[in-house]
Amino acid sequence: MKADRTSLSDLLRVSGFKATSGRVEVLGLFIRAGRPLSQMQIMEMLGPRLDRASVYRILSAFTEAGLLHMAYVDGRHRVYELPDKCGHSHCHPHFSCRSCGMTACLEDFQVKCKGSIGKGFVAERQKVLIEGLCPGCKGK
Amino acid sequence: MKADRTSLSDLLRVSGFKATSGRVEVLGLFIRAGRPLSQMQIMEMLGPRLDRASVYRILSAFTEAGLLHMAYVDGRHRVYELPDKCGHSHCHPHFSCRSCGMTACLEDFQVKCKGSIGKGFVAERQKVLIEGLCPGCKGK
DNA sequence: TGATTTTTGCAATAATGTCGCATTTGTGAT
DNA sequence: ATCACAAATGCGACATTATTGCAAAAATCA
Ligand SMILES: [Mn+2]
Ligand SMILES: [Mn+2]
Ligand SMILES: [Zn+2]
Ligand SMILES: [Zn+2]
């Protein structure tokens, strides 16, 4: 995925957005990071160049437009990511380290659901989170 | 599970707690409800008999002691439940209706994870949430 | 009952997210 | 390049959820 300013601006306009500098920066962050990001992390990376409210509005707008997914909720933080690894009904699983808080996408991890969910229920999406220890925290 | 006041008090003391009236009431609510509950729901059920801060403290203390689990996060609400349907490494899946917000425990639903989670990672717990429509909301 | 320790209520504070509104910015037409 | 218009932003106020300090109250045990 190209991440230069022009490509980002084009992508934004194709998605129906004005290519404002804030939106270009936030989208670029996600593309360069290649991992889930929360509003707080984005603020830390961007510094005071973008207002808190604007970041929230950008994340909501991007999510509504399908440019981002809400990957999972980490404590009180909502964590977003590019949806390139997700299908319509299946957002891929994530891993979260209980020691350092590090998170990762489990792209090659398969989750099979067995059994009926119940009479009359319609399942549309599944969210799977694996908690444990990351390699860095494993050896204590 | 017996839910009379004496049994509840004994259970609390066995778990290392003083059997205060607030704790007896909260634990009794969970046992009688048989479903996940949030702090807000507890407050609504108990009325002004117990302070907000006390409910938060009771939920945290119960969870730390293993008397409760945090079942899942619903928007901004943390939802707790008795851990009687959960094993050490496997908290059973839950269902959440995207229309009415109704939630349910999927006790008979099995989730099989296939594939390695990755070199060096240690998986300790899995959290699975199925989103969709409940029977009441299914027919529109 | 009285001594001891824990828990509670209350109010203050924190953390996260939302909203209204004046100002600024991006865009497309001139 | 400039202009006009719609859309987005910054800012401050507000909302909601959760946490903390501390004096008062309650539970436990001798
Ligand atoms: Mn992911
Ligand atoms: Mn459950
Ligand atoms: Zn770690
Ligand atoms: Zn429903």
GROMACS .gro file of C-alpha atoms (C1' of nucleotides) and ligand atoms in nm:
model
  344
    1MET     CA    1   0.000   0.000   0.000
    2LYS     CA    2   0.149   0.331  -0.105
    3ALA     CA    3   0.165   0.586   0.170
    4ASP     CA    4   0.285   0.904   0.006
    5ARG     CA    5   0.071   1.211   0.054
    6THR     CA    6  -0.075   1.209  -0.296
    7SER     CA    7  -0.185   0.846  -0.283
    8LEU     CA    8  -0.337   0.901   0.059
    9SER     CA    9  -0.524   1.209  -0.060
   10ASP     CA   10  -0.656   1.019  -0.361
   11LEU     CA   11  -0.766   0.730  -0.144
   12LEU     CA   12  -0.948   0.971   0.084
   13ARG     CA   13  -1.126   1.144  -0.201
   14VAL     CA   14  -1.226   0.812  -0.356
   15SER     CA   15  -1.382   0.728  -0.020
   16GLY     CA   16  -1.579   1.049  -0.026
   17PHE     CA   17  -1.363   1.255   0.207
   18LYS     CA   18  -1.197   1.588   0.172
   19ALA     CA   19  -0.824   1.525   0.190
   20THR     CA   20  -0.748   1.736   0.493
   21SER     CA   21  -0.404   1.726   0.649
   22GLY     CA   22  -0.535   1.562   0.965
   23ARG     CA   23  -0.699   1.281   0.775
   24VAL     CA   24  -0.393   1.227   0.558
   25GLU     CA   25  -0.178   1.202   0.868
   26VAL     CA   26  -0.405   0.961   1.052
   27LEU     CA   27  -0.450   0.732   0.752
   28GLY     CA   28  -0.076   0.740   0.688
   29LEU     CA   29  -0.010   0.640   1.046
   30PHE     CA   30  -0.225   0.330   1.013
   31ILE     CA   31  -0.067   0.230   0.682
   32ARG     CA   32   0.288   0.278   0.805
   33ALA     CA   33   0.223   0.122   1.146
   34GLY     CA   34   0.071  -0.199   1.012
   35ARG     CA   35  -0.081  -0.266   1.352
   36PRO     CA   36  -0.387  -0.167   1.554
   37LEU     CA   37  -0.386   0.183   1.701
   38SER     CA   38  -0.593   0.362   1.961
   39GLN     CA   39  -0.689   0.729   1.974
   40MET     CA   40  -0.436   0.781   2.251
   41GLN     CA   41  -0.151   0.626   2.054
   42ILE     CA   42  -0.242   0.840   1.755
   43MET     CA   43  -0.237   1.153   1.968
   44GLU     CA   44   0.104   1.060   2.107
   45MET     CA   45   0.242   1.000   1.759
   46LEU     CA   46   0.101   1.317   1.610
   47GLY     CA   47   0.160   1.550   1.901
   48PRO     CA   48  -0.053   1.862   1.926
   49ARG     CA   49  -0.099   1.890   1.550
   50LEU     CA   50  -0.450   1.751   1.570
   51ASP     CA   51  -0.720   1.810   1.829
   52ARG     CA   52  -0.857   1.528   2.040
   53ALA     CA   53  -1.208   1.582   1.909
   54SER     CA   54  -1.085   1.577   1.550
   55VAL     CA   55  -0.908   1.245   1.601
   56TYR     CA   56  -1.226   1.097   1.743
   57ARG     CA   57  -1.425   1.233   1.453
   58ILE     CA   58  -1.174   1.104   1.199
   59LEU     CA   59  -1.174   0.756   1.353
   60SER     CA   60  -1.555   0.744   1.355
   61ALA     CA   61  -1.582   0.869   0.998
   62PHE     CA   62  -1.316   0.630   0.870
   63THR     CA   63  -1.485   0.340   1.045
   64GLU     CA   64  -1.826   0.429   0.910
   65ALA     CA   65  -1.679   0.451   0.560
   66GLY     CA   66  -1.504   0.116   0.594
   67LEU     CA   67  -1.155   0.263   0.584
   68LEU     CA   68  -1.098   0.133   0.938
   69HIS     CA   69  -1.234  -0.138   1.165
   70MET     CA   70  -1.268  -0.127   1.538
   71ALA     CA   71  -1.038  -0.422   1.600
   72TYR     CA   72  -1.113  -0.471   1.968
   73VAL     CA   73  -1.159  -0.294   2.297
   74ASP     CA   74  -0.854  -0.286   2.523
   75GLY     CA   75  -0.961  -0.190   2.872
   76ARG     CA   76  -1.115   0.150   2.813
   77HIS     CA   77  -0.949   0.208   2.481
   78ARG     CA   78  -1.102   0.139   2.145
   79VAL     CA   79  -0.842   0.002   1.908
   80TYR     CA   80  -0.874   0.048   1.532
   81GLU     CA   81  -0.697  -0.104   1.234
   82LEU     CA   82  -0.707  -0.127   0.858
   83PRO     CA   83  -0.960  -0.391   0.755
   84ASP     CA   84  -0.743  -0.551   0.488
   85LYS     CA   85  -0.727  -0.882   0.670
   86CYS     CA   86  -1.095  -0.901   0.761
   87GLY     CA   87  -1.388  -1.049   0.575
   88HIS     CA   88  -1.744  -0.932   0.604
   89SER     CA   89  -1.845  -1.166   0.882
   90HIS     CA   90  -1.512  -1.248   1.031
   91CYS     CA   91  -1.273  -1.005   1.189
   92HIS     CA   92  -0.950  -1.192   1.241
   93PRO     CA   93  -0.843  -1.285   1.594
   94HIS     CA   94  -0.612  -1.071   1.804
   95PHE     CA   95  -0.361  -1.139   2.074
   96SER     CA   96  -0.310  -0.922   2.381
   97CYS     CA   97  -0.024  -0.960   2.630
   98ARG     CA   98  -0.143  -0.936   2.989
   99SER     CA   99   0.198  -0.820   3.105
  100CYS     CA  100   0.306  -0.544   2.869
  101GLY     CA  101  -0.020  -0.477   2.687
  102MET     CA  102   0.133  -0.546   2.346
  103THR     CA  103  -0.117  -0.650   2.083
  104ALA     CA  104  -0.089  -0.841   1.757
  105CYS     CA  105  -0.309  -0.959   1.473
  106LEU     CA  106  -0.335  -1.337   1.445
  107GLU     CA  107  -0.369  -1.356   1.071
  108ASP     CA  108  -0.293  -1.725   1.032
  109PHE     CA  109  -0.493  -1.835   1.331
  110GLN     CA  110  -0.815  -2.014   1.252
  111VAL     CA  111  -1.118  -2.023   1.475
  112LYS     CA  112  -1.382  -2.283   1.406
  113CYS     CA  113  -1.720  -2.245   1.570
  114LYS     CA  114  -1.907  -2.566   1.638
  115GLY     CA  115  -2.262  -2.611   1.753
  116SER     CA  116  -2.576  -2.411   1.710
  117ILE     CA  117  -2.574  -2.067   1.852
  118GLY     CA  118  -2.939  -2.111   1.949
  119LYS     CA  119  -3.281  -2.114   1.796
  120GLY     CA  120  -3.363  -1.788   1.628
  121PHE     CA  121  -3.029  -1.619   1.673
  122VAL     CA  122  -2.853  -1.477   1.370
  123ALA     CA  123  -2.474  -1.461   1.395
  124GLU     CA  124  -2.320  -1.188   1.185
  125ARG     CA  125  -1.971  -1.137   1.319
  126GLN     CA  126  -1.730  -1.301   1.555
  127LYS     CA  127  -1.468  -1.133   1.769
  128VAL     CA  128  -1.191  -1.344   1.914
  129LEU     CA  129  -0.928  -1.222   2.158
  130ILE     CA  130  -0.652  -1.444   2.291
  131GLU     CA  131  -0.487  -1.324   2.610
  132GLY     CA  132  -0.153  -1.442   2.740
  133LEU     CA  133   0.216  -1.356   2.734
  134CYS     CA  134   0.417  -1.225   2.441
  135PRO     CA  135   0.768  -1.355   2.360
  136GLY     CA  136   0.928  -1.065   2.543
  137CYS     CA  137   0.730  -1.121   2.862
  138LYS     CA  138   0.734  -1.501   2.846
  139GLY     CA  139   1.069  -1.558   3.020
  140LYS     CA  140   0.944  -1.341   3.306
  141MET     CA  141  -2.638  -2.273   4.426
  142LYS     CA  142  -2.803  -2.169   4.748
  143ALA     CA  143  -2.876  -1.800   4.773
  144ASP     CA  144  -3.008  -1.746   5.125
  145ARG     CA  145  -2.834  -1.484   5.330
  146THR     CA  146  -2.649  -1.729   5.554
  147SER     CA  147  -2.505  -1.930   5.266
  148LEU     CA  148  -2.398  -1.613   5.092
  149SER     CA  149  -2.232  -1.483   5.406
  150ASP     CA  150  -2.049  -1.810   5.453
  151LEU     CA  151  -1.932  -1.810   5.092
  152LEU     CA  152  -1.803  -1.458   5.134
  153ARG     CA  153  -1.615  -1.540   5.452
  154VAL     CA  154  -1.463  -1.851   5.296
  155SER     CA  155  -1.337  -1.625   5.019
  156GLY     CA  156  -1.175  -1.396   5.273
  157PHE     CA  157  -1.437  -1.123   5.282
  158LYS     CA  158  -1.631  -0.965   5.561
  159ALA     CA  159  -1.993  -1.045   5.493
  160THR     CA  160  -2.125  -0.694   5.464
  161SER     CA  161  -2.481  -0.634   5.353
  162GLY     CA  162  -2.371  -0.475   5.028
  163ARG     CA  163  -2.160  -0.774   4.932
  164VAL     CA  164  -2.434  -1.017   5.025
  165GLU     CA  165  -2.679  -0.829   4.807
  166VAL     CA  166  -2.449  -0.808   4.506
  167LEU     CA  167  -2.348  -1.173   4.523
  168GLY     CA  168  -2.712  -1.271   4.567
  169LEU     CA  169  -2.807  -1.072   4.261
  170PHE     CA  170  -2.560  -1.260   4.045
  171ILE     CA  171  -2.671  -1.597   4.176
  172ARG     CA  172  -3.040  -1.526   4.132
  173ALA     CA  173  -2.996  -1.353   3.795
  174GLY     CA  174  -2.800  -1.636   3.634
  175ARG     CA  175  -2.680  -1.397   3.368
  176PRO     CA  176  -2.411  -1.136   3.318
  177LEU     CA  177  -2.462  -0.803   3.495
  178SER     CA  178  -2.302  -0.461   3.468
  179GLN     CA  179  -2.247  -0.210   3.746
  180MET     CA  180  -2.533  -0.001   3.608
  181GLN     CA  181  -2.776  -0.291   3.609
  182ILE     CA  182  -2.676  -0.371   3.966
  183MET     CA  183  -2.736  -0.013   4.072
  184GLU     CA  184  -3.079  -0.016   3.908
  185MET     CA  185  -3.172  -0.339   4.082
  186LEU     CA  186  -3.048  -0.233   4.423
  187GLY     CA  187  -3.163   0.125   4.415
  188PRO     CA  188  -2.986   0.374   4.641
  189ARG     CA  189  -2.903   0.113   4.903
  190LEU     CA  190  -2.545   0.092   4.788
  191ASP     CA  191  -2.313   0.366   4.670
  192ARG     CA  192  -2.171   0.367   4.319
  193ALA     CA  193  -1.814   0.356   4.448
  194SER     CA  194  -1.895   0.062   4.670
  195VAL     CA  195  -2.040  -0.135   4.381
  196TYR     CA  196  -1.725  -0.072   4.178
  197ARG     CA  197  -1.511  -0.178   4.473
  198ILE     CA  198  -1.717  -0.491   4.531
  199LEU     CA  199  -1.701  -0.593   4.165
  200SER     CA  200  -1.324  -0.542   4.157
  201ALA     CA  201  -1.269  -0.731   4.481
  202PHE     CA  202  -1.494  -1.020   4.376
  203THR     CA  203  -1.318  -1.044   4.042
  204GLU     CA  204  -0.974  -1.041   4.199
  205ALA     CA  205  -1.084  -1.314   4.438
  206GLY     CA  206  -1.226  -1.527   4.158
  207LEU     CA  207  -1.586  -1.492   4.274
  208LEU     CA  208  -1.669  -1.314   3.948
  209HIS     CA  209  -1.531  -1.291   3.595
  210MET     CA  210  -1.538  -0.996   3.367
  211ALA     CA  211  -1.744  -1.164   3.096
  212TYR     CA  212  -1.703  -0.901   2.828
  213VAL     CA  213  -1.703  -0.531   2.758
  214ASP     CA  214  -2.024  -0.389   2.614
  215GLY     CA  215  -1.956  -0.046   2.474
  216ARG     CA  216  -1.839   0.140   2.781
  217HIS     CA  217  -1.984  -0.104   3.028
  218ARG     CA  218  -1.794  -0.388   3.188
  219VAL     CA  219  -2.014  -0.690   3.227
  220TYR     CA  220  -1.947  -0.944   3.501
  221GLU     CA  221  -2.077  -1.293   3.572
  222LEU     CA  222  -2.026  -1.593   3.795
  223PRO     CA  223  -1.742  -1.804   3.661
  224ASP     CA  224  -1.926  -2.133   3.705
  225LYS     CA  225  -1.944  -2.195   3.330
  226CYS     CA  226  -1.582  -2.108   3.264
  227GLY     CA  227  -1.270  -2.316   3.285
  228HIS     CA  228  -0.932  -2.179   3.376
  229SER     CA  229  -0.824  -2.109   3.022
  230HIS     CA  230  -1.155  -2.078   2.846
  231CYS     CA  231  -1.423  -1.825   2.918
  232HIS     CA  232  -1.731  -1.942   2.730
  233PRO     CA  233  -1.849  -1.739   2.431
  234HIS     CA  234  -2.114  -1.469   2.451
  235PHE     CA  235  -2.371  -1.337   2.213
  236SER     CA  236  -2.463  -0.972   2.174
  237CYS     CA  237  -2.758  -0.842   1.967
  238ARG     CA  238  -2.662  -0.540   1.758
  239SER     CA  239  -3.021  -0.419   1.754
  240CYS     CA  240  -3.146  -0.434   2.113
  241GLY     CA  241  -2.821  -0.491   2.300
  242MET     CA  242  -2.944  -0.813   2.459
  243THR     CA  243  -2.668  -1.049   2.563
  244ALA     CA  244  -2.652  -1.422   2.632
  245CYS     CA  245  -2.406  -1.687   2.739
  246LEU     CA  246  -2.336  -1.945   2.469
  247GLU     CA  247  -2.271  -2.236   2.700
  248ASP     CA  248  -2.306  -2.510   2.443
  249PHE     CA  249  -2.115  -2.331   2.173
  250GLN     CA  250  -1.768  -2.465   2.106
  251VAL     CA  251  -1.481  -2.269   1.960
  252LYS     CA  252  -1.186  -2.460   1.827
  253CYS     CA  253  -0.865  -2.275   1.764
  254LYS     CA  254  -0.640  -2.418   1.497
  255GLY     CA  255  -0.290  -2.321   1.411
  256SER     CA  256  -0.002  -2.188   1.609
  257ILE     CA  257  -0.052  -1.856   1.770
  258GLY     CA  258   0.309  -1.771   1.690
  259LYS     CA  259   0.659  -1.845   1.805
  260GLY     CA  260   0.710  -1.757   2.168
  261PHE     CA  261   0.355  -1.652   2.248
  262VAL     CA  262   0.178  -1.812   2.542
  263ALA     CA  263  -0.202  -1.826   2.517
  264GLU     CA  264  -0.375  -1.826   2.852
  265ARG     CA  265  -0.734  -1.729   2.785
  266GLN     CA  266  -0.968  -1.681   2.495
  267LYS     CA  267  -1.257  -1.441   2.470
  268VAL     CA  268  -1.516  -1.495   2.199
  269LEU     CA  269  -1.806  -1.264   2.123
  270ILE     CA  270  -2.060  -1.337   1.854
  271GLU     CA  271  -2.254  -1.037   1.728
  272GLY     CA  272  -2.580  -1.051   1.538
  273LEU     CA  273  -2.955  -1.045   1.590
  274CYS     CA  274  -3.152  -1.205   1.868
  275PRO     CA  275  -3.480  -1.394   1.804
  276GLY     CA  276  -3.683  -1.087   1.898
  277CYS     CA  277  -3.499  -0.859   1.659
  278LYS     CA  278  -3.457  -1.115   1.382
  279GLY     CA  279  -3.793  -1.060   1.210
  280LYS     CA  280  -3.714  -0.690   1.194
  281DT     C1'  281  -1.967  -0.496   7.511
  282DG     C1'  282  -1.550  -0.287   7.346
  283DA     C1'  283  -1.131  -0.299   7.061
  284DT     C1'  284  -0.967  -0.360   6.608
  285DT     C1'  285  -0.983  -0.367   6.124
  286DT     C1'  286  -1.233  -0.332   5.715
  287DT     C1'  287  -1.575  -0.126   5.447
  288DT     C1'  288  -1.872   0.232   5.322
  289DG     C1'  289  -2.064   0.693   5.174
  290DC     C1'  290  -1.958   1.110   5.001
  291DA     C1'  291  -1.730   1.446   4.746
  292DA     C1'  292  -1.354   1.549   4.466
  293DT     C1'  293  -1.096   1.406   4.069
  294DA     C1'  294  -0.961   1.140   3.660
  295DA     C1'  295  -1.021   0.939   3.212
  296DT     C1'  296  -1.257   0.893   2.795
  297DG     C1'  297  -1.567   1.054   2.464
  298DT     C1'  298  -1.923   1.394   2.259
  299DC     C1'  299  -2.128   1.834   2.109
  300DG     C1'  300  -2.218   2.325   1.956
  301DC     C1'  301  -2.036   2.686   1.729
  302DA     C1'  302  -1.724   3.026   1.535
  303DT     C1'  303  -1.320   2.993   1.239
  304DT     C1'  304  -1.039   2.771   0.902
  305DT     C1'  305  -0.962   2.467   0.521
  306DG     C1'  306  -1.027   2.214   0.092
  307DT     C1'  307  -1.256   2.206  -0.351
  308DG     C1'  308  -1.440   2.321  -0.779
  309DA     C1'  309  -1.584   2.704  -1.058
  310DT     C1'  310  -1.460   3.133  -1.237
  311DA     C1'  311  -0.501   3.296  -0.886
  312DT     C1'  312  -0.914   3.412  -0.673
  313DC     C1'  313  -1.367   3.328  -0.495
  314DA     C1'  314  -1.765   3.113  -0.290
  315DC     C1'  315  -1.938   2.730  -0.068
  316DA     C1'  316  -1.952   2.324   0.193
  317DA     C1'  317  -1.707   2.060   0.510
  318DA     C1'  318  -1.378   1.999   0.876
  319DT     C1'  319  -1.136   2.177   1.264
  320DG     C1'  320  -1.021   2.379   1.724
  321DC     C1'  321  -1.186   2.497   2.135
  322DG     C1'  322  -1.447   2.491   2.535
  323DA     C1'  323  -1.829   2.300   2.765
  324DC     C1'  324  -2.045   1.900   2.889
  325DA     C1'  325  -2.145   1.382   2.959
  326DT     C1'  326  -2.041   0.937   3.121
  327DT     C1'  327  -1.785   0.598   3.355
  328DA     C1'  328  -1.455   0.492   3.700
  329DT     C1'  329  -1.120   0.591   4.090
  330DT     C1'  330  -0.948   0.792   4.523
  331DG     C1'  331  -0.898   1.014   5.003
  332DC     C1'  332  -1.091   1.033   5.418
  333DA     C1'  333  -1.410   1.051   5.806
  334DA     C1'  334  -1.799   0.777   5.966
  335DA     C1'  335  -2.007   0.325   6.006
  336DA     C1'  336  -2.013  -0.168   6.022
  337DA     C1'  337  -1.832  -0.643   6.088
  338DT     C1'  338  -1.556  -0.950   6.354
  339DC     C1'  339  -1.359  -1.145   6.748
  340DA     C1'  340  -1.214  -1.161   7.220
  341MN      MN  341  -0.584  -0.712   1.344
  342MN      MN  342  -2.150  -1.597   3.023
  343ZN      ZN  343   0.428  -0.864   2.671
  344ZN      ZN  344  -3.221  -0.801   1.987
   0.00000   0.00000   0.00000
